[in-house]
XYZ file of C-alpha atoms in Angstrom:
653
model
C -9.750 -15.477 27.514
C -6.666 -17.051 27.946
C -3.403 -15.861 25.713
C -1.009 -17.947 23.346
C 1.543 -15.583 22.138
C 3.278 -17.134 19.552
C 6.117 -16.745 16.726
C 7.287 -19.083 14.207
C 11.027 -19.695 12.408
C 10.698 -21.303 9.227
C 13.043 -22.126 6.352
C 12.027 -22.471 2.184
C 14.113 -21.949 -1.187
C 12.123 -18.864 -1.502
C 12.397 -15.830 0.107
C 8.967 -14.400 1.114
C 9.672 -10.730 0.404
C 9.844 -11.740 -2.883
C 6.434 -14.318 -3.053
C 4.144 -13.317 -0.390
C 3.738 -15.257 2.412
C 0.956 -17.420 0.356
C 3.034 -19.118 -2.413
C 6.143 -18.932 0.633
C 4.099 -21.694 2.947
C 3.132 -23.741 -0.875
C 6.405 -24.542 -1.623
C 7.724 -28.064 -1.456
C 10.416 -26.723 0.288
C 9.072 -24.835 3.494
C 9.119 -25.976 6.777
C 8.432 -24.500 10.101
C 11.979 -25.351 12.228
C 11.357 -23.273 15.850
C 7.764 -22.680 17.015
C 7.852 -20.766 20.537
C 5.184 -19.732 22.733
C 3.937 -18.267 26.112
C 0.749 -18.573 28.167
C -0.444 -15.703 29.508
C 1.811 -14.286 31.832
C 4.024 -17.179 31.437
C 7.732 -17.968 30.569
C 8.359 -18.355 26.732
C 9.228 -21.788 25.411
C 11.150 -22.063 21.926
C 10.558 -25.645 20.155
C 12.881 -27.614 17.734
C 10.368 -28.593 15.051
C 12.872 -28.784 12.591
C 13.044 -32.867 12.851
C 9.432 -33.609 13.195
C 8.332 -36.766 11.026
C 4.815 -35.735 11.501
C 2.884 -32.609 11.968
C 2.722 -31.093 15.529
C 5.461 -33.615 16.712
C 7.335 -31.176 19.007
C 3.983 -29.139 19.939
C 2.871 -30.004 23.115
C -0.801 -30.881 23.088
C -2.621 -28.280 25.252
C -0.569 -25.899 22.565
C -1.783 -27.470 19.809
C -5.538 -27.716 20.940
C -5.092 -24.262 21.626
C -4.899 -23.264 17.874
C -8.047 -24.695 17.522
C -9.937 -23.496 20.442
C -12.501 -19.890 20.555
C -11.489 -19.630 24.211
C -8.041 -18.910 23.541
C -6.735 -16.160 21.686
C -3.634 -16.395 19.218
C -1.463 -13.488 20.022
C 1.695 -12.781 17.106
C 2.960 -9.791 15.279
C 2.371 -9.991 12.025
C -0.066 -12.562 12.918
C -1.240 -13.393 9.085
C 2.247 -15.043 9.082
C 1.891 -17.264 11.732
C -1.678 -18.102 10.705
C -0.735 -18.938 7.057
C 2.480 -20.957 7.638
C 0.737 -22.583 10.347
C -2.033 -23.470 8.555
C -0.896 -24.499 5.726
C 2.040 -26.451 6.894
C 0.204 -28.514 9.656
C -3.028 -28.765 6.934
C -4.931 -27.635 10.452
C -8.050 -24.964 9.632
C -7.738 -22.281 11.521
C -10.144 -19.517 12.437
C -8.593 -16.147 12.242
C -11.102 -14.471 14.406
C -9.657 -16.282 16.828
C -6.088 -14.022 16.399
C -4.716 -11.069 17.425
C -2.013 -8.702 15.880
C 0.276 -6.976 17.814
C 1.326 -5.129 14.482
C -1.920 -3.735 13.728
C -2.080 -2.844 17.616
C 0.760 -0.810 17.559
C 0.064 0.740 13.723
C -3.230 2.057 15.732
C -1.517 3.409 18.322
C 0.915 5.386 15.544
C 3.840 3.164 16.059
C 6.390 1.876 13.495
C 4.474 -1.720 12.479
C 8.543 -4.261 13.116
C 9.216 -5.983 15.965
C 12.402 -4.133 16.791
C 11.824 -0.648 15.913
C 8.864 -0.557 17.765
C 11.095 -1.939 20.844
C 13.377 0.644 20.334
C 10.676 3.885 20.007
C 9.225 2.252 23.205
C 12.545 1.765 25.163
C 10.795 -1.716 25.839
C 13.307 -3.778 28.856
C 12.286 -6.694 26.214
C 14.183 -5.878 22.896
C 14.011 -7.807 19.848
C 17.521 -10.163 19.873
C 19.686 -7.880 17.119
C 21.506 -11.106 16.326
C 18.300 -12.477 14.857
C 19.518 -11.226 11.044
C 22.400 -13.100 10.638
C 21.051 -16.762 12.272
C 17.695 -16.544 9.835
C 20.266 -15.649 6.955
C 21.680 -19.094 8.441
C 19.363 -20.893 8.715
C 15.645 -19.854 7.362
C 17.406 -19.498 3.444
C 19.527 -21.232 1.117
C 23.380 -21.070 1.742
C 25.952 -21.027 -1.351
C 27.515 -24.016 -1.816
C 31.452 -24.160 -0.938
C 34.467 -26.149 -0.596
C 34.837 -25.022 2.966
C 31.198 -26.201 4.039
C 31.143 -29.342 1.700
C 28.857 -28.110 -0.765
C 26.053 -28.081 0.631
C 23.042 -25.896 -0.258
C 21.248 -25.550 3.531
C 22.426 -25.304 6.987
C 21.148 -27.271 9.335
C 21.472 -27.580 13.369
C 23.737 -29.785 13.467
C 26.119 -27.798 11.354
C 26.826 -25.250 14.044
C 24.352 -26.361 17.331
C 25.637 -22.400 19.232
C 24.492 -21.261 16.320
C 21.236 -23.429 16.620
C 21.171 -22.742 20.827
C 21.571 -18.901 19.736
C 18.914 -19.479 16.775
C 16.591 -20.921 19.443
C 16.718 -18.189 22.098
C 15.847 -15.512 19.277
C 12.597 -17.183 18.475
C 11.952 -16.822 22.547
C 12.997 -13.710 22.551
C 10.407 -12.312 19.707
C 7.936 -13.857 22.549
C 8.842 -11.860 25.023
C 9.486 -8.674 23.748
C 5.880 -9.135 21.412
C 4.034 -9.769 25.115
C 5.479 -6.558 26.305
C 4.099 -5.294 22.844
C 0.872 -6.245 23.750
C 1.126 -5.170 27.536
C 1.678 -1.374 26.022
C -1.042 -1.623 23.257
C -3.479 -2.904 26.367
C -3.391 -0.100 28.502
C -5.191 2.328 25.570
C -7.987 1.498 24.207
C -7.537 -0.657 21.283
C -8.780 -1.424 17.938
C -13.020 -0.775 18.041
C -14.976 -3.870 17.504
C -15.819 -3.248 13.734
C -11.831 -2.498 13.537
C -11.356 -5.958 14.051
C -13.990 -7.051 11.714
C -12.359 -5.209 9.323
C -8.954 -7.530 10.077
C -10.418 -10.338 9.836
C -12.069 -9.030 5.991
C -8.638 -8.075 5.018
C -7.278 -11.642 5.562
C -10.066 -13.128 3.680
C -9.593 -10.640 0.733
C -5.305 -11.550 0.849
C -6.339 -14.852 0.888
C -8.818 -14.866 -2.315
C -6.444 -13.063 -4.237
C -6.784 -11.892 -7.842
C -6.187 -14.240 -10.977
C -3.755 -13.623 -13.281
C -3.160 -13.760 -17.217
C 0.259 -16.165 -17.153
C 0.333 -16.554 -21.074
C -0.257 -12.879 -21.217
C 2.485 -12.284 -18.713
C 5.279 -14.621 -20.359
C 4.587 -12.796 -24.075
C 5.054 -9.619 -22.763
C 8.274 -10.779 -20.433
C 9.511 -12.281 -23.646
C 8.490 -9.122 -25.964
C 10.859 -6.710 -23.750
C 13.361 -9.379 -23.624
C 13.283 -9.131 -27.465
C 12.813 -5.606 -28.225
C 15.731 -4.895 -25.520
C 17.953 -6.785 -27.491
C 17.028 -5.284 -30.772
C 18.121 -1.874 -29.485
C 21.323 -3.329 -27.574
C 22.308 -4.596 -31.176
C 21.252 -1.119 -33.561
C 23.726 0.709 -30.638
C 26.345 -1.515 -30.453
C 25.805 -1.637 -34.513
C 25.945 2.513 -34.940
C 28.710 2.961 -32.350
C 30.737 0.429 -33.130
C 30.889 0.270 -28.813
C 31.038 -3.216 -26.878
C 28.676 -2.891 -23.879
C 26.382 0.219 -25.016
C 24.651 0.461 -21.307
C 28.322 1.668 -20.468
C 28.171 5.272 -19.834
C 31.999 5.333 -20.213
C 31.901 4.267 -23.419
C 28.720 5.891 -24.848
C 30.267 9.249 -23.337
C 33.440 9.102 -25.250
C 31.837 7.717 -28.320
C 29.641 10.819 -28.218
C 32.343 13.311 -27.998
C 34.435 11.612 -30.773
C 30.703 12.273 -32.615
C 29.815 16.107 -31.772
C 33.268 17.257 -30.752
C 32.118 17.833 -26.998
C 31.890 16.519 -23.836
C 27.842 15.211 -22.632
C 28.460 14.918 -19.135
C 25.054 13.274 -18.590
C 22.569 10.784 -20.471
C 19.655 11.376 -18.205
C 15.710 11.029 -19.447
C 15.980 14.828 -19.027
C 18.935 15.397 -21.439
C 17.775 13.226 -23.564
C 14.627 15.104 -24.505
C 16.198 18.044 -24.180
C 19.147 17.274 -27.077
C 16.053 15.153 -29.062
C 13.573 19.074 -29.178
C 16.088 21.382 -29.102
C 19.206 20.332 -31.418
C 20.313 19.487 -35.191
C 21.968 15.672 -34.706
C 23.566 14.068 -36.854
C 21.147 11.598 -37.792
C 23.302 8.544 -36.259
C 23.003 10.445 -33.061
C 19.599 11.160 -33.100
C 18.897 7.349 -33.559
C 21.584 6.573 -30.596
C 19.578 9.030 -28.107
C 15.930 7.243 -29.084
C 17.452 4.227 -29.070
C 18.946 5.051 -25.632
C 15.578 6.693 -24.722
C 13.379 3.618 -25.469
C 16.050 1.056 -23.900
C 15.808 3.104 -20.759
C 12.193 4.516 -20.285
C 9.955 1.811 -18.236
C 10.660 -0.999 -15.922
C 8.471 -3.859 -16.637
C 9.061 -5.267 -13.301
C 5.750 -5.946 -11.987
C 4.911 -8.954 -14.772
C 8.286 -10.346 -13.237
C 6.439 -10.057 -9.852
C 3.287 -10.825 -10.548
C 5.012 -14.699 -11.262
C 6.673 -14.611 -7.812
C 3.506 -14.245 -6.356
C 1.399 -16.968 -8.327
C 0.570 -19.495 -6.472
C -0.991 -23.303 -7.471
C -4.452 -21.659 -8.333
C -3.569 -19.047 -10.573
C -3.891 -16.224 -8.048
C -1.501 -13.997 -6.404
C -2.213 -13.338 -2.723
C -1.335 -10.719 -0.268
C -1.591 -7.811 -1.667
C -2.701 -5.543 0.881
C -1.053 -4.266 4.162
C -4.129 -3.299 6.636
C -3.274 -0.130 8.751
C -0.186 0.144 6.330
C -0.205 4.046 6.586
C -0.836 4.402 10.340
C -1.351 7.746 10.162
C -4.996 7.296 8.831
C -5.412 3.429 8.777
C -5.484 3.244 4.691
C -4.019 0.227 3.716
C -0.348 0.064 2.032
C 0.472 -2.428 -1.055
C 2.690 -5.376 -0.947
C 4.468 -7.473 -2.995
C 3.917 -6.236 -7.053
C 2.072 -2.898 -4.976
C -1.302 -2.780 -6.951
C -1.605 0.858 -5.285
C 1.069 2.261 -7.966
C 0.163 0.483 -11.559
C 0.841 2.570 -14.321
C -2.543 4.287 -16.081
C -3.715 2.107 -18.451
C -3.775 2.879 -22.625
C -6.821 4.903 -23.664
C -8.130 3.285 -26.485
C -6.756 0.320 -28.517
C -6.169 -2.185 -25.158
C -7.853 -5.610 -26.778
C -5.396 -4.787 -29.966
C -2.258 -3.609 -27.796
C -3.059 -6.796 -25.972
C -3.299 -9.574 -28.723
C -0.423 -7.743 -29.908
C 1.864 -8.360 -27.444
C 0.078 -12.002 -26.664
C 1.233 -13.587 -30.439
C 4.782 -11.517 -30.615
C 3.660 -9.177 -33.300
C 3.552 -5.810 -30.263
C 7.192 -4.571 -32.672
C 5.128 -4.381 -35.935
C 2.345 -2.124 -34.304
C 4.014 -0.040 -32.205
C 7.739 1.943 -31.833
C 7.933 2.139 -28.125
C 7.222 -1.461 -26.828
C 8.161 -1.429 -23.147
C 5.908 1.825 -22.736
C 2.905 -0.693 -24.504
C 3.604 -3.262 -22.289
C 4.202 -1.332 -18.861
C 0.335 0.567 -19.406
C -0.894 -3.176 -19.494
C 0.188 -4.154 -16.365
C -3.156 -4.087 -15.020
C -4.758 -5.868 -17.338
C -2.474 -8.830 -16.552
C -4.836 -9.253 -13.874
C -8.136 -11.224 -14.542
C -11.196 -13.103 -14.009
C -11.166 -16.417 -13.552
C -12.849 -18.435 -16.774
C -16.819 -17.614 -17.033
C -16.088 -14.421 -14.478
C -16.658 -11.051 -15.256
C -14.703 -8.883 -12.886
C -16.837 -5.958 -11.385
C -14.914 -2.644 -10.228
C -16.283 0.900 -8.465
C -14.474 3.240 -6.512
C -16.041 6.538 -4.889
C -16.414 9.366 -7.027
C -14.485 11.945 -6.001
C -14.848 10.602 -1.976
C -11.966 13.300 -0.633
C -13.537 16.444 -1.921
C -17.252 15.368 -1.082
C -15.702 13.713 2.857
C -14.072 17.451 3.353
C -17.114 19.284 2.305
C -18.751 17.496 4.686
C -16.930 17.624 7.867
C -16.444 21.336 7.356
C -20.347 21.816 6.741
C -19.189 23.553 3.266
C -22.991 23.222 2.356
C -22.501 24.457 -1.515
C -20.640 21.542 -2.192
C -22.617 19.230 -0.427
C -25.148 20.504 -3.018
C -23.044 20.124 -5.959
C -22.436 16.401 -5.272
C -26.379 16.188 -4.240
C -27.442 17.357 -8.000
C -25.930 17.578 -10.528
C -21.908 16.538 -8.981
C -19.731 18.805 -11.638
C -17.708 19.943 -8.595
C -14.729 21.503 -10.690
C -17.265 23.628 -12.653
C -18.955 24.596 -9.480
C -15.846 25.480 -8.028
C -14.504 27.872 -10.839
C -18.156 29.071 -11.168
C -18.135 29.876 -7.332
C -14.453 31.553 -6.849
C -14.741 33.621 -10.605
C -18.149 34.493 -9.283
C -19.570 33.609 -12.841
C -23.042 31.512 -14.007
C -22.052 27.794 -13.901
C -22.983 27.431 -17.369
C -19.958 29.039 -18.609
C -17.682 26.798 -17.277
C -17.200 24.386 -19.937
C -15.565 21.146 -20.381
C -11.646 22.248 -21.416
C -11.950 25.636 -20.685
C -9.737 27.978 -18.391
C -12.098 28.058 -16.015
C -13.085 24.821 -15.490
C -8.953 23.747 -15.378
C -8.439 26.622 -12.478
C -11.088 24.964 -10.430
C -9.923 21.051 -10.835
C -6.651 22.121 -9.896
C -7.637 24.198 -7.025
C -10.340 21.252 -6.088
C -7.619 18.772 -6.131
C -4.527 20.697 -5.060
C -5.560 23.426 -2.399
C -8.491 21.192 0.509
C -5.382 20.911 3.101
C -3.942 24.285 3.522
C -2.030 24.298 0.554
C -0.421 27.369 -1.573
C 0.969 28.223 -4.725
C 3.091 25.497 -4.152
C 0.837 23.098 -3.633
C -0.457 24.099 -7.347
C 2.364 23.234 -8.670
C 2.758 19.844 -7.093
C -0.497 18.967 -8.468
C 0.242 19.952 -11.811
C -0.390 23.536 -12.340
C 1.701 24.499 -14.656
C 1.396 21.134 -17.158
C -1.913 22.340 -17.050
C -1.301 25.231 -18.505
C -1.748 27.841 -15.818
C 1.020 30.561 -15.514
C 3.066 30.510 -12.035
C 2.041 34.896 -11.645
C -1.548 33.687 -11.732
C -1.077 30.930 -8.850
C -1.537 33.136 -5.353
C -4.694 34.980 -6.571
C -6.449 31.082 -7.749
C -5.580 30.240 -4.129
C -7.005 33.768 -2.161
C -10.458 32.809 -4.652
C -10.820 28.859 -3.862
C -10.454 30.051 -0.157
C -12.422 32.600 -0.305
C -15.186 30.293 -2.230
C -14.642 27.838 0.894
C -14.780 29.615 3.924
C -16.202 26.848 6.248
C -13.109 24.022 5.002
C -10.540 27.138 5.843
C -12.339 27.582 9.082
C -12.322 23.761 9.736
C -8.346 24.402 9.279
C -8.130 27.160 12.205
C -10.410 24.883 14.892
C -8.973 21.531 14.308
C -5.160 23.145 15.006
C -6.812 25.379 17.942
C -8.408 21.835 18.666
C -5.510 20.310 19.180
C -3.207 22.832 20.865
C -5.599 23.100 23.394
C -5.615 19.383 24.706
C -2.140 18.699 24.461
C -1.273 22.184 26.498
C -3.933 21.395 29.288
C -3.817 17.737 29.223
C -7.699 17.081 28.877
C -10.017 16.816 25.883
C -12.475 18.411 24.015
C -15.509 17.602 21.236
C -15.322 19.789 18.217
C -18.912 19.663 16.517
C -19.380 20.583 13.206
C -22.992 20.657 11.629
C -22.812 17.009 10.189
C -20.321 14.956 12.087
C -18.092 15.495 15.893
C -14.518 15.206 16.360
C -12.855 14.410 19.956
C -9.739 15.505 20.690
C -8.238 13.866 23.559
C -4.481 14.083 25.437
C -3.543 10.529 26.944
C -0.028 10.029 28.151
C 1.918 11.833 25.826
C -1.035 11.300 22.728
C -2.803 13.010 21.115
C -5.934 10.966 20.401
C -8.634 12.144 17.425
C -12.013 10.252 17.616
C -13.525 10.645 14.350
C -17.293 9.964 13.638
C -16.937 6.027 13.651
C -15.591 5.849 16.622
C -12.212 5.177 15.468
C -9.216 6.839 16.646
C -6.211 8.661 15.073
C -3.297 8.659 17.149
C 0.151 10.959 17.125
C 3.000 9.633 19.559
C 4.977 12.203 21.149
C 3.157 15.371 20.844
C 4.561 18.567 22.107
C 3.799 22.383 21.257
C 7.122 24.193 20.421
C 7.213 27.759 20.324
C 2.995 27.593 19.151
C 4.117 24.763 16.519
C 2.472 21.099 16.643
C 5.203 18.061 16.677
C 4.678 14.549 16.927
C 7.672 11.530 16.251
C 6.459 9.154 13.292
C 7.962 7.652 10.331
C 9.297 9.837 7.532
C 7.381 8.180 4.528
C 10.389 8.865 2.449
C 13.214 8.081 4.664
C 11.486 5.238 6.625
C 13.110 6.790 9.429
C 11.452 7.713 12.626
C 11.108 11.310 13.408
C 9.304 14.566 14.881
C 7.480 15.934 12.399
C 6.190 18.894 12.885
C 2.295 19.634 11.784
C -0.723 22.184 11.458
C -3.916 22.495 11.065
C -4.479 21.603 7.469
C -2.506 18.436 7.441
C -4.385 16.827 10.692
C -7.142 17.970 8.160
C -5.822 15.971 5.615
C -5.507 12.955 7.951
C -9.094 12.998 8.976
C -10.397 13.630 5.557
C -8.627 10.632 4.495
C -9.238 8.481 7.507
C -12.547 8.885 7.254
C -12.463 8.025 3.382
C -11.024 4.731 4.277
C -13.597 4.535 6.937
C -16.283 4.411 4.530
C -14.297 2.314 2.204
C -14.008 -0.624 4.811
C -17.722 0.262 5.621
C -18.600 -0.297 2.077
C -16.772 -3.554 1.350
C -18.124 -5.010 4.817
C -21.644 -4.583 3.262
C -20.584 -5.537 -0.066
C -18.503 -9.440 1.409
C -21.457 -10.320 4.203
C -24.458 -8.922 3.056
C -24.096 -9.048 -1.114
C -22.208 -12.217 -1.007
C -19.838 -10.570 -3.440
C -16.191 -11.363 -3.030
C -13.362 -8.615 -3.172
C -10.465 -9.900 -4.935
C -8.788 -6.358 -3.951
C -8.899 -2.552 -3.471
C -6.788 0.290 -4.404
C -7.390 3.654 -2.532
C -10.797 3.723 -3.198
C -11.775 1.496 -5.435
C -13.548 -2.276 -4.518
C -12.935 -4.915 -7.681
C -14.943 -8.321 -7.175
C -16.259 -11.026 -9.507
C -19.278 -12.543 -10.903
C -20.357 -14.979 -13.402
C -20.569 -13.627 -17.075
C -24.535 -13.599 -16.578
C -24.835 -11.741 -12.782
C -21.923 -9.484 -13.736
C -24.815 -6.494 -14.293
C -26.694 -7.070 -10.954
C -23.174 -7.617 -8.996
C -22.486 -4.091 -10.503
C -26.006 -2.420 -9.285
C -25.290 -3.737 -6.446
C -21.853 -2.382 -5.712
C -23.346 0.876 -6.276
C -26.398 0.757 -3.829
C -23.859 -0.263 -1.383
C -21.351 2.783 -1.997
C -24.419 5.604 -2.448
C -25.669 4.724 1.487
C -23.136 5.711 3.443
C -22.188 4.131 7.354
C -24.871 4.886 10.208
C -22.643 7.789 11.465
C -22.333 9.239 8.245
C -25.662 11.464 7.536
C -25.944 13.873 5.346
C -22.779 12.586 3.282
C -23.733 12.581 -0.114
C -21.440 9.283 -1.669
C -21.758 7.692 -5.224
C -20.028 4.919 -6.796
C -18.870 4.723 -10.339
C -17.215 1.974 -12.359
C -17.420 -0.533 -15.016
C -17.527 -4.845 -15.474
C -14.922 -6.297 -17.885
C -12.214 -9.666 -18.316
C -9.861 -7.788 -17.464
C -8.373 -4.907 -14.628
C -7.704 -1.234 -16.551
C -8.213 2.109 -15.132
C -11.758 2.434 -16.606
């Protein structure tokens, strides 16, 4: 197949990072400035399209025809950007199946997502031009009007021909870098065919998007603004300071009122002070106002509006292979993966109070109420209902399945009370003794959630054991009891670690055969690959053994830098388990979309959101349940179950 490598540079008054590519490309100020391409092994050519008087004027006929030719594979880094921008700007119907994304291909090999980072990690001969950031700022974004630039708000090629020439070279260089990345990833087994289909579906889901309730969002922003203003005015009235947001001014006032220095006004200090001290009433009120004024951010509402397109929907919410260790999806833009949990009750009342500007009459903490309604700003379109279903306890199910822990699988095949059954097994008591709200069930629940990946007392604490009322002194005993009750899972940790060490040390391959599935471990040119039951591979770049410890190179999820990372059996099992759960999700979404004809608006972790006409919603939910209950063809013996609801707005049920 012929290959056409493409990279474009664009202009828009909006920042694509703030609004997403669909909103960016449909903006009236959007245009394509440069179009660089390269055929197969040919040179990279950058075209100046900034002065075109009609669509595609500067693009050669063979390139233009190739955009819709199924015999030509279009290749780009973050291909979603080129695909959406070119199809929107030129009004040409493109087929995403004819495209390949080198960013996804690199992520599949455990590499960073950025073109520059990949080049640095691999030491490519063709590196991304370091001048690019400054050139993009100069030509691709509005500029500040000054006397020196004649008051203009945009830099054009004629304003600095030398920079423009450098910009065109930068555009061509991106194509050369992307080509070398493509050559590198082509040396290894690439995305399985079904994985390519999942990427195509991901593009369809991001293009579909979900409707927002603009009226509610604007009312929520107004309510928060009004509440914040009232808090500010009351603080000024009580303290007399010019700016109550100034820590210096507020601390000086508190020193006068209390007679001692207040070193912090953080949330922990405020909570402790309000709980533990007999404060003067006016100081207590200032502390409570300070809490209310800074308690919760509602910035996601602003992001929803920024992402809203002409169709009233927000798009580009998910990044395929965003977590390249497991292949799970990550969030983009509004970050729907970490929306705050909805109110437990009274949601309709709270939404209407906010919509009608009456929230302050019903609630003391208006910002907290608004933040807990964030999910409900995502709604079904007129005449439709949202259909929401997620996999019930999927990680616990998958972990038991891959380890062959039959008693856990039996629980899921029957009554499904995994927390109760875990406690009964841990403490050798009848299941009937473990009741909802009991101390035993709390221990079973926290152990199930925290201990599956070789964690100890620290994992229990991180999962909230102390907040659940457990005593720190009893945690080691809980760890021991859970491991004793789950010998198959404990054995799996050792087997996976030993298999990884064996193939790295001997540069070979090994198949770990378990009761229900097999895992294949391979070493290839500095990589450890773990082939999952689905046929997809997990990739660990730059693996090594240092004094018996496993290590690889990857992105630190906190610092976002490329670092050497130690790992062990439990951590590898966590990756494998989450990856298999992810494959189950993708398989279910594929069947929902292509077999059941259900549109997918978005998905969050193990949950899928669709919509259907109101009268068809119950049947649609049943179809989702039926699909989720039947696992992929490679997952025989894995008990799966869907659980969900029908609603006019999104929420955490």
